[in-house]
Structure formats: C-alpha cells, structure tokens
mmCIF file of C-alpha atoms and ligand atoms in Angstrom:
data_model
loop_
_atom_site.group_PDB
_atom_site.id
_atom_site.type_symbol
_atom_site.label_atom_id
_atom_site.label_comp_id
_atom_site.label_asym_id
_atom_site.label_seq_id
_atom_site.Cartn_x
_atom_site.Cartn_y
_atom_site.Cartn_z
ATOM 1 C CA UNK A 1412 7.158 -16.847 16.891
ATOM 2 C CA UNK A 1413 8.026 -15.214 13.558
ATOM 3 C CA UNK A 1414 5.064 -13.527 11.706
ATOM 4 C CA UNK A 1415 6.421 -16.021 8.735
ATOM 5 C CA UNK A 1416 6.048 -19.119 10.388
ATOM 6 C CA UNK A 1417 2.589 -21.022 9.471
ATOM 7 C CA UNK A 1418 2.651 -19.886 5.983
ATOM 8 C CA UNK A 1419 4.881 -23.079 5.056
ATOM 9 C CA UNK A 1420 2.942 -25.166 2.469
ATOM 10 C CA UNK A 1421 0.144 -22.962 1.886
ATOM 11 C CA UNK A 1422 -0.941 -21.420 -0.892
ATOM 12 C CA UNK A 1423 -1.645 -17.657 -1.188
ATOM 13 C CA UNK A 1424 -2.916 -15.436 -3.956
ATOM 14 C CA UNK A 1425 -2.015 -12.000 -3.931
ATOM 15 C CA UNK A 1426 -3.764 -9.400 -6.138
ATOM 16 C CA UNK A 1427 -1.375 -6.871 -6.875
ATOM 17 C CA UNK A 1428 1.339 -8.719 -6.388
ATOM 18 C CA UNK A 1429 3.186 -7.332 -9.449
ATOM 19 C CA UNK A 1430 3.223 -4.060 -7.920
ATOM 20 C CA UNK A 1431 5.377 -1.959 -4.986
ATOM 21 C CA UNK A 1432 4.019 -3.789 -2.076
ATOM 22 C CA UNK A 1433 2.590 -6.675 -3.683
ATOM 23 C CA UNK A 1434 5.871 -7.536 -4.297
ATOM 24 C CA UNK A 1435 7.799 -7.404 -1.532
ATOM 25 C CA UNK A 1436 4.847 -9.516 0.244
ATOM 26 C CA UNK A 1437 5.437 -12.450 -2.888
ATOM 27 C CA UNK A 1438 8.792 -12.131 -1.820
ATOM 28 C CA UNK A 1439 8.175 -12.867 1.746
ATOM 29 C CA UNK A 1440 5.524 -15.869 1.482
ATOM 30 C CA UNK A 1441 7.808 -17.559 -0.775
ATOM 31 C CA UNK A 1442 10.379 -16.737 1.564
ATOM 32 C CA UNK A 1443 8.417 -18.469 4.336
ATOM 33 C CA UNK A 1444 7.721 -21.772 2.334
ATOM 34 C CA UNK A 1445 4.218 -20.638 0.607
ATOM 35 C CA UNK A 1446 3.332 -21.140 -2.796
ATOM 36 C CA UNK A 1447 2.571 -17.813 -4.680
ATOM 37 C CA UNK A 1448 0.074 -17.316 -7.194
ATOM 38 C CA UNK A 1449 0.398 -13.341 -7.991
ATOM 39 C CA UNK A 1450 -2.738 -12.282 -9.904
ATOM 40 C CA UNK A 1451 -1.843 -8.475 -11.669
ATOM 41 C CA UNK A 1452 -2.888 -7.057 -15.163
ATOM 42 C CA UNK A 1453 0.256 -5.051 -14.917
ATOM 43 C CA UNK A 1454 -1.491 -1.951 -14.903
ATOM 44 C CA UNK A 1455 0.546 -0.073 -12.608
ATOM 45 C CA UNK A 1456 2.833 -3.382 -11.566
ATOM 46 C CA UNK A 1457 5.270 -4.764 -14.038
ATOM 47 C CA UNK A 1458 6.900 -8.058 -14.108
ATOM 48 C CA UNK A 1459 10.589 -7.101 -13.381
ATOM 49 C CA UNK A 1460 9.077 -6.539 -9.544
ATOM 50 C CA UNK A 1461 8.648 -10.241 -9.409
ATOM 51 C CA UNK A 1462 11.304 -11.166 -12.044
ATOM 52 C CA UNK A 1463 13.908 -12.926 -9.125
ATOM 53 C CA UNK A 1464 10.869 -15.087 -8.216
ATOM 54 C CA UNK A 1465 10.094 -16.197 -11.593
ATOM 55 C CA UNK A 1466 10.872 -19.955 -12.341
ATOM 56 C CA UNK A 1467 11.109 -20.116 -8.254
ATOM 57 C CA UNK A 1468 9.065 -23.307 -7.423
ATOM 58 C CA UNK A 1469 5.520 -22.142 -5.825
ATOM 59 C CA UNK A 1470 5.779 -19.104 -7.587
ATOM 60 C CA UNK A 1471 3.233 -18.456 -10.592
ATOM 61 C CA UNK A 1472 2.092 -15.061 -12.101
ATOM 62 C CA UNK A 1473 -1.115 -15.120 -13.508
ATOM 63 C CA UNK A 1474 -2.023 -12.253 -15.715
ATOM 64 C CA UNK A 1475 -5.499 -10.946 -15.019
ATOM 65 C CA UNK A 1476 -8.056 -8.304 -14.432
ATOM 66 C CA UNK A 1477 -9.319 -9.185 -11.058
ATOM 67 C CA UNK A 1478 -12.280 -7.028 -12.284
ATOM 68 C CA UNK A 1479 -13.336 -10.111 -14.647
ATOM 69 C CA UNK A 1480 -13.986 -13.011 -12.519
ATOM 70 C CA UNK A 1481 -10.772 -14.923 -12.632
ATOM 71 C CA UNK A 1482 -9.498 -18.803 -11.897
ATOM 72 C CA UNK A 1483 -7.210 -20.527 -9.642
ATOM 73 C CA UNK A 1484 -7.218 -23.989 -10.178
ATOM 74 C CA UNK A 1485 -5.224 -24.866 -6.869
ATOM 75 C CA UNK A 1486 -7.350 -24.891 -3.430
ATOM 76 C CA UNK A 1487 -6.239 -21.536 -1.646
ATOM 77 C CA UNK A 1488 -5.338 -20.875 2.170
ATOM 78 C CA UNK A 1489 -4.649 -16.861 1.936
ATOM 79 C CA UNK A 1490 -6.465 -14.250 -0.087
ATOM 80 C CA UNK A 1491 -4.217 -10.952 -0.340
ATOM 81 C CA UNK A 1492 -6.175 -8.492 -1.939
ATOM 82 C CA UNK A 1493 -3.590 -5.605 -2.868
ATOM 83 C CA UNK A 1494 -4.467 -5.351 -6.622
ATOM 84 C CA UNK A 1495 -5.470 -1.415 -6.653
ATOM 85 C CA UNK A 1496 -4.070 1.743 -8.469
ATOM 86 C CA UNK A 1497 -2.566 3.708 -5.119
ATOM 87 C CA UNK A 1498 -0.556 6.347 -6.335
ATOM 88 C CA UNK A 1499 -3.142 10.173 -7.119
ATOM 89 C CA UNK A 1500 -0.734 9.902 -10.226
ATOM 90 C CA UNK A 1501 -2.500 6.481 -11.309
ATOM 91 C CA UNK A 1502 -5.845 6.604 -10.058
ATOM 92 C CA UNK A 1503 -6.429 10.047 -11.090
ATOM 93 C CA UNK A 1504 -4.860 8.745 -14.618
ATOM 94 C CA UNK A 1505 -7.192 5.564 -14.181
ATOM 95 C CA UNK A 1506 -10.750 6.932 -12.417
ATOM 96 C CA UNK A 1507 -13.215 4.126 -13.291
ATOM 97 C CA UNK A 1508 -10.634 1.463 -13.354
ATOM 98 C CA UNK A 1509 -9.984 1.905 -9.428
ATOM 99 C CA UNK A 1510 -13.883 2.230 -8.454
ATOM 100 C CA UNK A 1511 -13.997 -0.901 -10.887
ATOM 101 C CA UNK A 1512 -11.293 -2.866 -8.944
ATOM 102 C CA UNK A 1513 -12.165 -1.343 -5.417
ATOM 103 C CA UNK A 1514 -16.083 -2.929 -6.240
ATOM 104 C CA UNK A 1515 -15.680 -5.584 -8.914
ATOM 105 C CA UNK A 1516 -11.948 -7.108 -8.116
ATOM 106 C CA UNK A 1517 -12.776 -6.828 -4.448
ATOM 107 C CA UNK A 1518 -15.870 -8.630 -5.252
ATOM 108 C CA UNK A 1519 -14.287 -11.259 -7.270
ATOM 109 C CA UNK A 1520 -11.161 -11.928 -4.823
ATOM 110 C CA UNK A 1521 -13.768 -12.224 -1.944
ATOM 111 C CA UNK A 1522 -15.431 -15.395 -4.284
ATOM 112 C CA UNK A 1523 -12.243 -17.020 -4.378
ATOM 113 C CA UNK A 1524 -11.669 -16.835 -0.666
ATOM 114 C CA UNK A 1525 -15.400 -17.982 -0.037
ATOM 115 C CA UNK A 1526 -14.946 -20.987 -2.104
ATOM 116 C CA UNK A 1527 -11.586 -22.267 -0.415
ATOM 117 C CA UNK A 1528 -12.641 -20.920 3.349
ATOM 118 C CA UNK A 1529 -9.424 -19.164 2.614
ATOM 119 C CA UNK A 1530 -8.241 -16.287 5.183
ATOM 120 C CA UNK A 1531 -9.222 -13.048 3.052
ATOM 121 C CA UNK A 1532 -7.242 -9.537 3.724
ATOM 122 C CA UNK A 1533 -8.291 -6.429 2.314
ATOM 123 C CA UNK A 1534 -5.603 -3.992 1.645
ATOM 124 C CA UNK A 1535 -7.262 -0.123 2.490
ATOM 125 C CA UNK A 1536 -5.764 2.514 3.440
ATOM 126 C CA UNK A 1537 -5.335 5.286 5.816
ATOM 127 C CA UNK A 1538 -7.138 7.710 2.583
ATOM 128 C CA UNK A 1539 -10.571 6.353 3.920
ATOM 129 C CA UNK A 1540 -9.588 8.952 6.553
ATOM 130 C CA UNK A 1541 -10.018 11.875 3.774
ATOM 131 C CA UNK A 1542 -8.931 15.161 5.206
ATOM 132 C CA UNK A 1543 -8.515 14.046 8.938
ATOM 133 C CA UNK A 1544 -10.447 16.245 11.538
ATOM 134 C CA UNK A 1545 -9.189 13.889 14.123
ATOM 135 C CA UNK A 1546 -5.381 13.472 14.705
ATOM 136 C CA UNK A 1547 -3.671 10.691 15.037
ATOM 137 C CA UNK A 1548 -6.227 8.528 13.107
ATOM 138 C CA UNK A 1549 -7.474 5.568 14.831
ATOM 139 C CA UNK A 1550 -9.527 3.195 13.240
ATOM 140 C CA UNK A 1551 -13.085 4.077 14.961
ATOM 141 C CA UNK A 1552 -12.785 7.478 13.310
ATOM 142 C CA UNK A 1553 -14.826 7.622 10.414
ATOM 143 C CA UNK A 1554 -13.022 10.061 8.330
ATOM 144 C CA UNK A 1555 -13.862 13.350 6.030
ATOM 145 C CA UNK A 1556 -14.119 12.516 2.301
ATOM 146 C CA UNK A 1557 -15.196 14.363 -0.223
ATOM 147 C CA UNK A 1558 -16.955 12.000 -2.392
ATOM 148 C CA UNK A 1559 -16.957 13.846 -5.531
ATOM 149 C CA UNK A 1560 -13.752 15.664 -5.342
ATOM 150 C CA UNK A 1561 -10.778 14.351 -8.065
ATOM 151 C CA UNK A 1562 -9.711 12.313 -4.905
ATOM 152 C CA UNK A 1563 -12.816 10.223 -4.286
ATOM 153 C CA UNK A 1564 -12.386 7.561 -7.391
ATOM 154 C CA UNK A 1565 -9.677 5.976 -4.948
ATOM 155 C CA UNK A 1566 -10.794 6.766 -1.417
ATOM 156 C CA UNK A 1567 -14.908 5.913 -1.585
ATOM 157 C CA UNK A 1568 -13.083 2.850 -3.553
ATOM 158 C CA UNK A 1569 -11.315 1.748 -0.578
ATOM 159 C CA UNK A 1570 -14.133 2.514 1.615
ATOM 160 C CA UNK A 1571 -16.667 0.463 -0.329
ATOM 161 C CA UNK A 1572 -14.137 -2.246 -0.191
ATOM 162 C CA UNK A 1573 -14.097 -2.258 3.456
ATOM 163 C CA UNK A 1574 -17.748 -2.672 3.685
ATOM 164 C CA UNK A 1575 -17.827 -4.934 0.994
ATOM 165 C CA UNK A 1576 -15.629 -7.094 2.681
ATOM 166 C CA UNK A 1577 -17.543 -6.734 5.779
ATOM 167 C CA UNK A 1578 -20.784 -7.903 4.751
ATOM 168 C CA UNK A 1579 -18.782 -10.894 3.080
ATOM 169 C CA UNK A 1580 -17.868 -11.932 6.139
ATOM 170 C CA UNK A 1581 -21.482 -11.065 7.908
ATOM 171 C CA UNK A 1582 -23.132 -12.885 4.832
ATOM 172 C CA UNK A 1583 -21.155 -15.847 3.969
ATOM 173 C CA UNK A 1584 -18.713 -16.838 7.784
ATOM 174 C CA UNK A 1585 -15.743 -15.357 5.406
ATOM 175 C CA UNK A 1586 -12.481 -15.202 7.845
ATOM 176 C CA UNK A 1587 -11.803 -11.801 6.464
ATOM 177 C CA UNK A 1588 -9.502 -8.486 7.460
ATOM 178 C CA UNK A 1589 -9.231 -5.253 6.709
ATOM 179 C CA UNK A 1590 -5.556 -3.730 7.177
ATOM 180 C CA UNK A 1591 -5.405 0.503 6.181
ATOM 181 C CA UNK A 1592 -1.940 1.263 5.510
ATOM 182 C CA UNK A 1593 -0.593 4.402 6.072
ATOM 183 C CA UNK A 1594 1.952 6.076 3.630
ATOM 184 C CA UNK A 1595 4.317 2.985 2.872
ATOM 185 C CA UNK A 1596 7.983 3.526 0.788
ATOM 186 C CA UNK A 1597 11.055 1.869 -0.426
ATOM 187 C CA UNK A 1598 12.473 -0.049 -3.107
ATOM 188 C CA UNK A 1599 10.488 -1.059 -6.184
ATOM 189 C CA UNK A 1600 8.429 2.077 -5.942
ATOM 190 C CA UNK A 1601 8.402 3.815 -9.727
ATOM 191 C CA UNK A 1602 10.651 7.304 -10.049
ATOM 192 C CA UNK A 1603 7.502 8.842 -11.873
ATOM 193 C CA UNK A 1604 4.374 7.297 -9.783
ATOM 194 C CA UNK A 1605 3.796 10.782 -8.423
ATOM 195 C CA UNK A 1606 4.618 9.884 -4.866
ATOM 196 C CA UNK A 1607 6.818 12.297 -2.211
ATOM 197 C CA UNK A 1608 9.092 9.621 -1.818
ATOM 198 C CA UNK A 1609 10.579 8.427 -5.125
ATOM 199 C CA UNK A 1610 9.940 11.742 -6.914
ATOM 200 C CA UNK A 1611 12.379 13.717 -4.082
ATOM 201 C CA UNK A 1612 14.639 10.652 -4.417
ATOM 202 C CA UNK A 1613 14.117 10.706 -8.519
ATOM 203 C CA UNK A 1614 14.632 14.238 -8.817
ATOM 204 C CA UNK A 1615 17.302 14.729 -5.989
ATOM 205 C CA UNK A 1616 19.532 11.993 -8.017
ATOM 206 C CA UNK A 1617 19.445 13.925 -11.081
ATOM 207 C CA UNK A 1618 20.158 17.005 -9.841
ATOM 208 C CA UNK A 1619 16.814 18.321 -10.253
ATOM 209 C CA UNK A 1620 14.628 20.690 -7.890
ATOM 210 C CA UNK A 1621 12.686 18.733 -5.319
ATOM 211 C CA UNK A 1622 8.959 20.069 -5.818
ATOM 212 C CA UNK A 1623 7.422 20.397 -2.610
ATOM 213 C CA UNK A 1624 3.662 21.290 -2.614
ATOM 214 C CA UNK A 1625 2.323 23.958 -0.933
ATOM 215 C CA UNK A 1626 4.049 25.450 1.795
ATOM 216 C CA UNK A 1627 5.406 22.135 2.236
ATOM 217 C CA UNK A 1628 4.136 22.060 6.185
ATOM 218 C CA UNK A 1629 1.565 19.144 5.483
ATOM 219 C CA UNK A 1630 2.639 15.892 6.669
ATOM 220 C CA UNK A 1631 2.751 11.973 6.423
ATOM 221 C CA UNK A 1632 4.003 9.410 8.519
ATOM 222 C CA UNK A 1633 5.839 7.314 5.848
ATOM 223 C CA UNK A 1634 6.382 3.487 7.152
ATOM 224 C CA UNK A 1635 9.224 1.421 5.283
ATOM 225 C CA UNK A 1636 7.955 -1.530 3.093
ATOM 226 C CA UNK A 1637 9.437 -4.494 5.284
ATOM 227 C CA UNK A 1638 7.479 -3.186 8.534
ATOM 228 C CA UNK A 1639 4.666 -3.123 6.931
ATOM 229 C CA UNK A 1640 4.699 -6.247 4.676
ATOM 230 C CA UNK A 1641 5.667 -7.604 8.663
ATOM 231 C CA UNK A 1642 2.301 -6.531 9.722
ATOM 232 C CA UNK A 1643 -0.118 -7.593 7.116
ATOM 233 C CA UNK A 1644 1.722 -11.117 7.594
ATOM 234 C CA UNK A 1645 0.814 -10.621 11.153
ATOM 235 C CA UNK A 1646 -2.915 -9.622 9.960
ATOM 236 C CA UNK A 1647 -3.065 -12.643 7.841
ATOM 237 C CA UNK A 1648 -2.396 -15.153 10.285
ATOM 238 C CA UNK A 1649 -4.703 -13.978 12.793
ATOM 239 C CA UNK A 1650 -8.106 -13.988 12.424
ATOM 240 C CA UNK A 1651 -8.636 -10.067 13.517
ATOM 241 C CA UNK A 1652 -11.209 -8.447 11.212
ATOM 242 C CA UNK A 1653 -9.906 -4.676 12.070
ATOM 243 C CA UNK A 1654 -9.820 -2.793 10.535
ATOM 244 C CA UNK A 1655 -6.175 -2.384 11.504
ATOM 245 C CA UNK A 1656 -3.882 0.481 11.228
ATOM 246 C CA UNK A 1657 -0.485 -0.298 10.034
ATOM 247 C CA UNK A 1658 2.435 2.303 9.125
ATOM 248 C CA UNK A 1659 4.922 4.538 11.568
ATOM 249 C CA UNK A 1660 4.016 7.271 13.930
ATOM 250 C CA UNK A 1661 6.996 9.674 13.203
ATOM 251 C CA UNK A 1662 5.442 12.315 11.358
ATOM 252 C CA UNK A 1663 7.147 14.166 9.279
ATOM 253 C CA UNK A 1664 6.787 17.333 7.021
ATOM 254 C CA UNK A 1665 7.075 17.466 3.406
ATOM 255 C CA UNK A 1666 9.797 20.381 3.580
ATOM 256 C CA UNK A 1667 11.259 17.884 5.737
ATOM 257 C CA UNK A 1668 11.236 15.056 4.195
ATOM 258 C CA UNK A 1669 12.486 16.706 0.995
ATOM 259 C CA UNK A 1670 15.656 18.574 3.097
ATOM 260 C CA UNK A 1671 16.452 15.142 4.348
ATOM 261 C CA UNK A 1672 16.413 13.413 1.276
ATOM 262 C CA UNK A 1673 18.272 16.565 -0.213
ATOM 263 C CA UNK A 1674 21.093 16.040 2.818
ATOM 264 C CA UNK A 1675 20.845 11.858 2.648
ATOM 265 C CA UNK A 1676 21.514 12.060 -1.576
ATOM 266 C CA UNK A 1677 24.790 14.378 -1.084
ATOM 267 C CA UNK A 1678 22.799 16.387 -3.572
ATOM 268 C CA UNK A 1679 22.925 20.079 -4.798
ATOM 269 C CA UNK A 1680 19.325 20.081 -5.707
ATOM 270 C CA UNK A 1681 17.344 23.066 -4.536
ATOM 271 C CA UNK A 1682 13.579 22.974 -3.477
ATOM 272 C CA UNK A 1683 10.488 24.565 -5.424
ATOM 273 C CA UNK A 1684 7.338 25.268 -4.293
ATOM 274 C CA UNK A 1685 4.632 23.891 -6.399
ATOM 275 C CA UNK A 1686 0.710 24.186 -6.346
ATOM 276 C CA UNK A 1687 -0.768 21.731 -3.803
ATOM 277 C CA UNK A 1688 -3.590 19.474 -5.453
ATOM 278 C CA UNK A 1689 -7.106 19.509 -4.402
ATOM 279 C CA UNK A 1690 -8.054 17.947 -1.369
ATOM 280 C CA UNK A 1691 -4.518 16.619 -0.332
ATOM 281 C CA UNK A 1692 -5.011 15.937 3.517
ATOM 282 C CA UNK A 1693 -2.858 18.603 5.857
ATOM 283 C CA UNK A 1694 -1.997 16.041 8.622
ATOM 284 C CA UNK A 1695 -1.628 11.799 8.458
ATOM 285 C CA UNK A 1696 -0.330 9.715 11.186
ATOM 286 C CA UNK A 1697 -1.908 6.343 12.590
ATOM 287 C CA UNK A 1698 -2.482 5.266 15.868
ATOM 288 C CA UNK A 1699 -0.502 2.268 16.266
ATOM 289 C CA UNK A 1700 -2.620 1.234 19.871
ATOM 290 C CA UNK A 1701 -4.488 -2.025 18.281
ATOM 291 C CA UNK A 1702 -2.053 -2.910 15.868
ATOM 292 C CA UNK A 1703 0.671 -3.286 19.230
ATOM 293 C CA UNK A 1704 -2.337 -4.534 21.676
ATOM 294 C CA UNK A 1705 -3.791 -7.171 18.761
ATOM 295 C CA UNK A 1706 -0.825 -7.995 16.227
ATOM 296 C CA UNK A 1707 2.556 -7.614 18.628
ATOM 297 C CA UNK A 1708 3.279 -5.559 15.884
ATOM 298 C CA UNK A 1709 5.602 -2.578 15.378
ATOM 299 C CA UNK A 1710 7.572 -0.757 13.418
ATOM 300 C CA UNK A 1711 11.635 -1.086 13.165
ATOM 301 C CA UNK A 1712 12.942 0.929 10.360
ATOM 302 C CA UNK A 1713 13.197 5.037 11.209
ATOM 303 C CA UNK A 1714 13.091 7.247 8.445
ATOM 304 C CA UNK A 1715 16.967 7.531 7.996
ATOM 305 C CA UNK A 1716 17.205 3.778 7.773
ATOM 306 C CA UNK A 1717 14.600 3.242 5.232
ATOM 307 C CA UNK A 1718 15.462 6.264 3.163
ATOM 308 C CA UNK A 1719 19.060 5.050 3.075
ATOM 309 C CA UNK A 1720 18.008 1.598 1.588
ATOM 310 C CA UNK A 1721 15.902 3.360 -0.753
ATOM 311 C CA UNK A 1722 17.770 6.024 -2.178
ATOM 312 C CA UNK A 1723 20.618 2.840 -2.834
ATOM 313 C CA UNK A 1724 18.288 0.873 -4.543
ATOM 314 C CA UNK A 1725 17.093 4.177 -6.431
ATOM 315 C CA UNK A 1726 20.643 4.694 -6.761
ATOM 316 C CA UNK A 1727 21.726 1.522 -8.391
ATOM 317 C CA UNK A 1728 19.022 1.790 -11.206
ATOM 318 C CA UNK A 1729 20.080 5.189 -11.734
ATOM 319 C CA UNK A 1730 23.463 4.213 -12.110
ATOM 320 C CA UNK A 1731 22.665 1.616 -14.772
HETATM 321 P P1 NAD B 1049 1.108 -0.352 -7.053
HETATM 322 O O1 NAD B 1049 0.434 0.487 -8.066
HETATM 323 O O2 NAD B 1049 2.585 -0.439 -7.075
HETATM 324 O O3 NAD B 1049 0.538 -1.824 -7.054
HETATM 325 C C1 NAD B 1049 -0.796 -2.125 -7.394
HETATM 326 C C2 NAD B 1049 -0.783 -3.371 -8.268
HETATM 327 O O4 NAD B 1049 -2.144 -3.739 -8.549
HETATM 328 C C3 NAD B 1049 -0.090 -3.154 -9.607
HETATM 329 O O5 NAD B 1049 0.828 -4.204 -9.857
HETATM 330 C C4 NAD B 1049 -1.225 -3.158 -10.622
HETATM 331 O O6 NAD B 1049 -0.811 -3.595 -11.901
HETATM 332 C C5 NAD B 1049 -2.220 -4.078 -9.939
HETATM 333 N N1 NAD B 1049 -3.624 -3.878 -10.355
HETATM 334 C C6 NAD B 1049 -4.310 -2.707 -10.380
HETATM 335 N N2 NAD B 1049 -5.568 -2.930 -10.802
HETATM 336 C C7 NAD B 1049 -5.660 -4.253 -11.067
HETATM 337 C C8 NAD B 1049 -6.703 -5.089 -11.531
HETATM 338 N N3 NAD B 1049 -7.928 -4.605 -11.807
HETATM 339 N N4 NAD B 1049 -6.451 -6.419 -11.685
HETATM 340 C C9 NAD B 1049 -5.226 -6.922 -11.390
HETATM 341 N N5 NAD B 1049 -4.210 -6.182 -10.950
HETATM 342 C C10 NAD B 1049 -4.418 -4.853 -10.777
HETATM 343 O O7 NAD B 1049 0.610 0.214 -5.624
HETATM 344 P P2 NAD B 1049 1.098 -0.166 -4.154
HETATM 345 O O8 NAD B 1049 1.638 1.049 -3.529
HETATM 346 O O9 NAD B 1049 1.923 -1.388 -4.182
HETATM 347 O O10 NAD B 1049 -0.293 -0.483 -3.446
HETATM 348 C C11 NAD B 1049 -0.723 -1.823 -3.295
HETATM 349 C C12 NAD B 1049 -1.992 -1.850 -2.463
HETATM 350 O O11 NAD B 1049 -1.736 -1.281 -1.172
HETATM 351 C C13 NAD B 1049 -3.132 -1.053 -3.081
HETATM 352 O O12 NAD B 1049 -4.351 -1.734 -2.846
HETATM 353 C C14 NAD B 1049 -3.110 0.240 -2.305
HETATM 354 O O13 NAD B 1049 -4.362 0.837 -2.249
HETATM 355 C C15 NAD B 1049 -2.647 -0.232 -0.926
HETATM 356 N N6 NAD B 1049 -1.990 0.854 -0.203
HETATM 357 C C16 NAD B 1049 -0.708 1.222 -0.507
HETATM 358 C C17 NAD B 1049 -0.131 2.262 0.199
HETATM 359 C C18 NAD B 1049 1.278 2.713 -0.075
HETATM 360 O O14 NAD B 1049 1.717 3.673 0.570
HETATM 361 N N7 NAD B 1049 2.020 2.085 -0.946
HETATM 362 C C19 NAD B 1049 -0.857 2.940 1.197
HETATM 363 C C20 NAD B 1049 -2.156 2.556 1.428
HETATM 364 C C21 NAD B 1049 -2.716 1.492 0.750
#
C-alpha cells in the first residue's frame, strides 16, 4: 500500500507547515487527497514554501502562534506537530520562544487533537540524544544533554515535548506519536539558517570558502526530505507511539560532506576551518531497526542523489 493512501478526505493540521519540512509534508497530504490547514507564525517559515499550494482547494494557511491557544473550526483527523525553531542559528537567535513552543504550542496542538480524537504526531528529534555516548542511537537510549548549555533551549524543548505528549496520551486515550528525526536536507531549506547543508551549498555557489567546524571529523547522517516526509506519513497512519527514529544510516563527515558538495557544485571554493560551537555532538546516526520492523520504512535517496536535487534547486534561486 502507499504510505499516502488513507489520507484521502481527511483533514490534517500541520504546525510548522510554513517551514522546510512542514512544507514538503503540506505538499504531500494534499497530494494524497487531504485537506491542509498549515498553522505557522512565519517565524522561521515563510509563505513562498507553501505559495504553489495556495488557492489549491483543501489547502488553508492559518497564521498563528501555536503558543496562544489557537482555532480550527473544521473537525480534524491528523495532528502534525512540526511548528518548532530547528536550526542552532534560530533557536539560539530565539531561546524562550522554542522552550515556549516545545511546552506551550505542544500543549496547545495536543488540545486540538484531544478534542477531535485526532491521530497526534510529535515531531522530536535525534538532539534529545545530546552528545551521544552510545552509537548508533536507538530510541531506548536516553541521551547526554546538557541542560543549561546554549544548546539546551531546543533539546530539553524537544524532550519535554516527548513527555508531554506521553502523558497526553496516558491521561486523556490520545492516539499520539513521537517520530525523532535525524539530520533531514533538501530543497526549501534557507541559504543562511546556519545548517551544514545549505550553508556548503550557499557558500560553494558563490564561490565562497566552505566553513567547516572543527577539525571537520564530527559527523551526521543527513536523510533527504522526501524519505523522511515518507516516514512520518508512515508514523501517522499507524498508531505506533515510538518514539521512532527516522533519517539515513550513511554517516558521513563534515570534511566530507563539504569536499563532496565542493566536487558535486563544479566549484573552486576552498575549505576553512572555523571554531566548533559548544556542545555540538561528535557522532549522529540512527538506528533504523524499529522504524524497518514497525513502519516498512526506509530510506531511498543516497547522499549523491539528494545533494544533486538540492544543490539544483539551490541553484535555480541562485540563478534568479
Ligand atoms: P523550520 O524552521 O524550517 O520550520 C519550522 C516552522 O515552524 C517554521 O515555519 C516556523 O515559522 C514555525 N514555527 C516556529 N515556532 C512557531 C510557533 N510558536 N507557532 C507557529 N509556528 C511556529 O524547521 P524544519 O527543519 O522544517 O523543522 C521542522 C520540525 O522538524 C521542527 O519541529 C524540528 O524540530 C523538527 N526537526 C527537523 C530536523 C531537520 O533536520 N530539519 C531534524 C530534527 C527535527
């Protein structure tokens, strides 16, 4: 069966859904059939991510702080809670805004599922893991955070969102999941977010070193958006509670990933090494085991694939 068929006809409210990922999973309910209400304040999102669905029928954007309780008049099936500062650029930019939306919007998007007995997925991530002491990361692994370093605004966010959303669902019979997604790219992500990704492809485009942090040696497995907007669909019609890993096991380095993006561009950039923030984890890569045992889910798109379809899309904008 595809993971888009049984979302015909129902009606799904993504938080976040003005931003990277958020996007691309609008674009994919509507896509299947769903009606799309995409709740954002456009704090890190902006409406040109969701401009080719606007006027689409089923698609509405509703422009609010899902830290303020906030209405849908429709009955709703799906709860996608993905509204969230992600990038260290923005949370570190926006401290008490993330705890606020990790506690109060997670709070608030958990009300509207409990008064539809709507599906409810968390979007965490695989930062609840801190500075891993265990590698890969599977999800019984409880992780090493630092819960007052620079870091913490975002990852004890997360973290209190995932037992937030547990105790819904203990409390209250919510049908609520908890997906952690691992470092997640492609197109739609912003040149300037502060991400590997888009700032090797940003600077690499305009001829500009590629700053690689540290020694460059510490690594993330980076998953491309469509897997991964595959496998919270998968997540959100099941009724697993996870938490689930989702994102790709090929690990790579940043040196790495900067050479390759260096070599995929056709560029003459050269690399500099730059100070490494505080508390950035050496190692990241999930273990896929429940995802493929629970979901049938796995990833499709290798690095050289999604980087390609990236740096095009990158590309093109640059271009204009
Ligand atoms: P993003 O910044 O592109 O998108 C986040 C969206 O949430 C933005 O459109 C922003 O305007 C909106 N938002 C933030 N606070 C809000 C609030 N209080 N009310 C309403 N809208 C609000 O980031 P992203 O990379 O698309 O991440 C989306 C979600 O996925 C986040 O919850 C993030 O923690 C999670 N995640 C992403 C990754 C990744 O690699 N992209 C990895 C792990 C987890």
């Amino acid at each position: 069966m595809s993971p888009t068929a049984g979302f015909t006809g129902r009606h799904a409210v993504v938080t976040g859904g003005a931003g990277f990922v958020g996007s691309h999973l609008c674009t994919a309910l509507v896509a299947a059939g769903a009606t799309v209400t995409c709740v954002d304040d456009l704090s890190t999102g902006t409406v040109e991510n969701v401009a080719h669905l606007a006027g689409r029928s089923g698609f509405t954007f509703l422009n609010a702080d899902v830290t303020e309780p906030f209405e849908v008049d429709r009955p709703v099936d799906l709860v996608l809670h993905f509204a969230s500062p992600a990038s260290p650029a923005d949370y570190l930019r926006l401290p008490l805004h993330t705890l606020e939306t990790g506690s109060l919007g997670t709070r608030n998007a958990l009300a509207l599922a409990r008064r539809d007995g709507s599906r409810f997925v968390l979007a965490s991530t695989s930062e609840v893991y801190g500075d891993p002491q265990q590698h890969p990361q599977n999800e019984r692994y409880w992780g090493n955070v630092n819960p007052v370093g620079p870091r913490s605004v975002y990852d004890e966010a997360k973290r209190f969102a995932e037992a937030l959303t547990v105790a819904e669902a203990n409390a209250h019979g919510t049908d609520a999941g908890i997906v952690r997604l691992f470092n997640t790219y492609g197109p739609r992500m912003r040149g300037y977010d502060g991400r590997a990704v888009p700032t090797f492809i940003r600077q690499a485009l305009a001829g500009e070193p590629l700053t690689v942090t540290g020694d460059g040696q510490q690594t993330r497995s980076l998953a491309y958006v469509d897997d991964t907007v595959r496998g919270i669909l998968a997540m959100a019609a099941s009724d697993l509670r996870g938490p689930v890993n989702l994102g790709n096991q090929a690990e790579i380095t940043m040196l790495e990933l900067a050479r390759t993006i260096i070599t995929l561009t056709g560029s003459s950039s050269e690399i500099r090494f730059v100070d490494r923030p505080t508390d950035d984890p050496a190692v990241r890569c999930p273990d896929l085991t429940l995802a493929r045992g629970k979901l049938q889910w796995e990833p499709r798109v290798d690095a050289g694939e999604g980087l390609a379809r990236t740096i095009a899309w990158f590309r093109a904008r640059h271009d204009a």
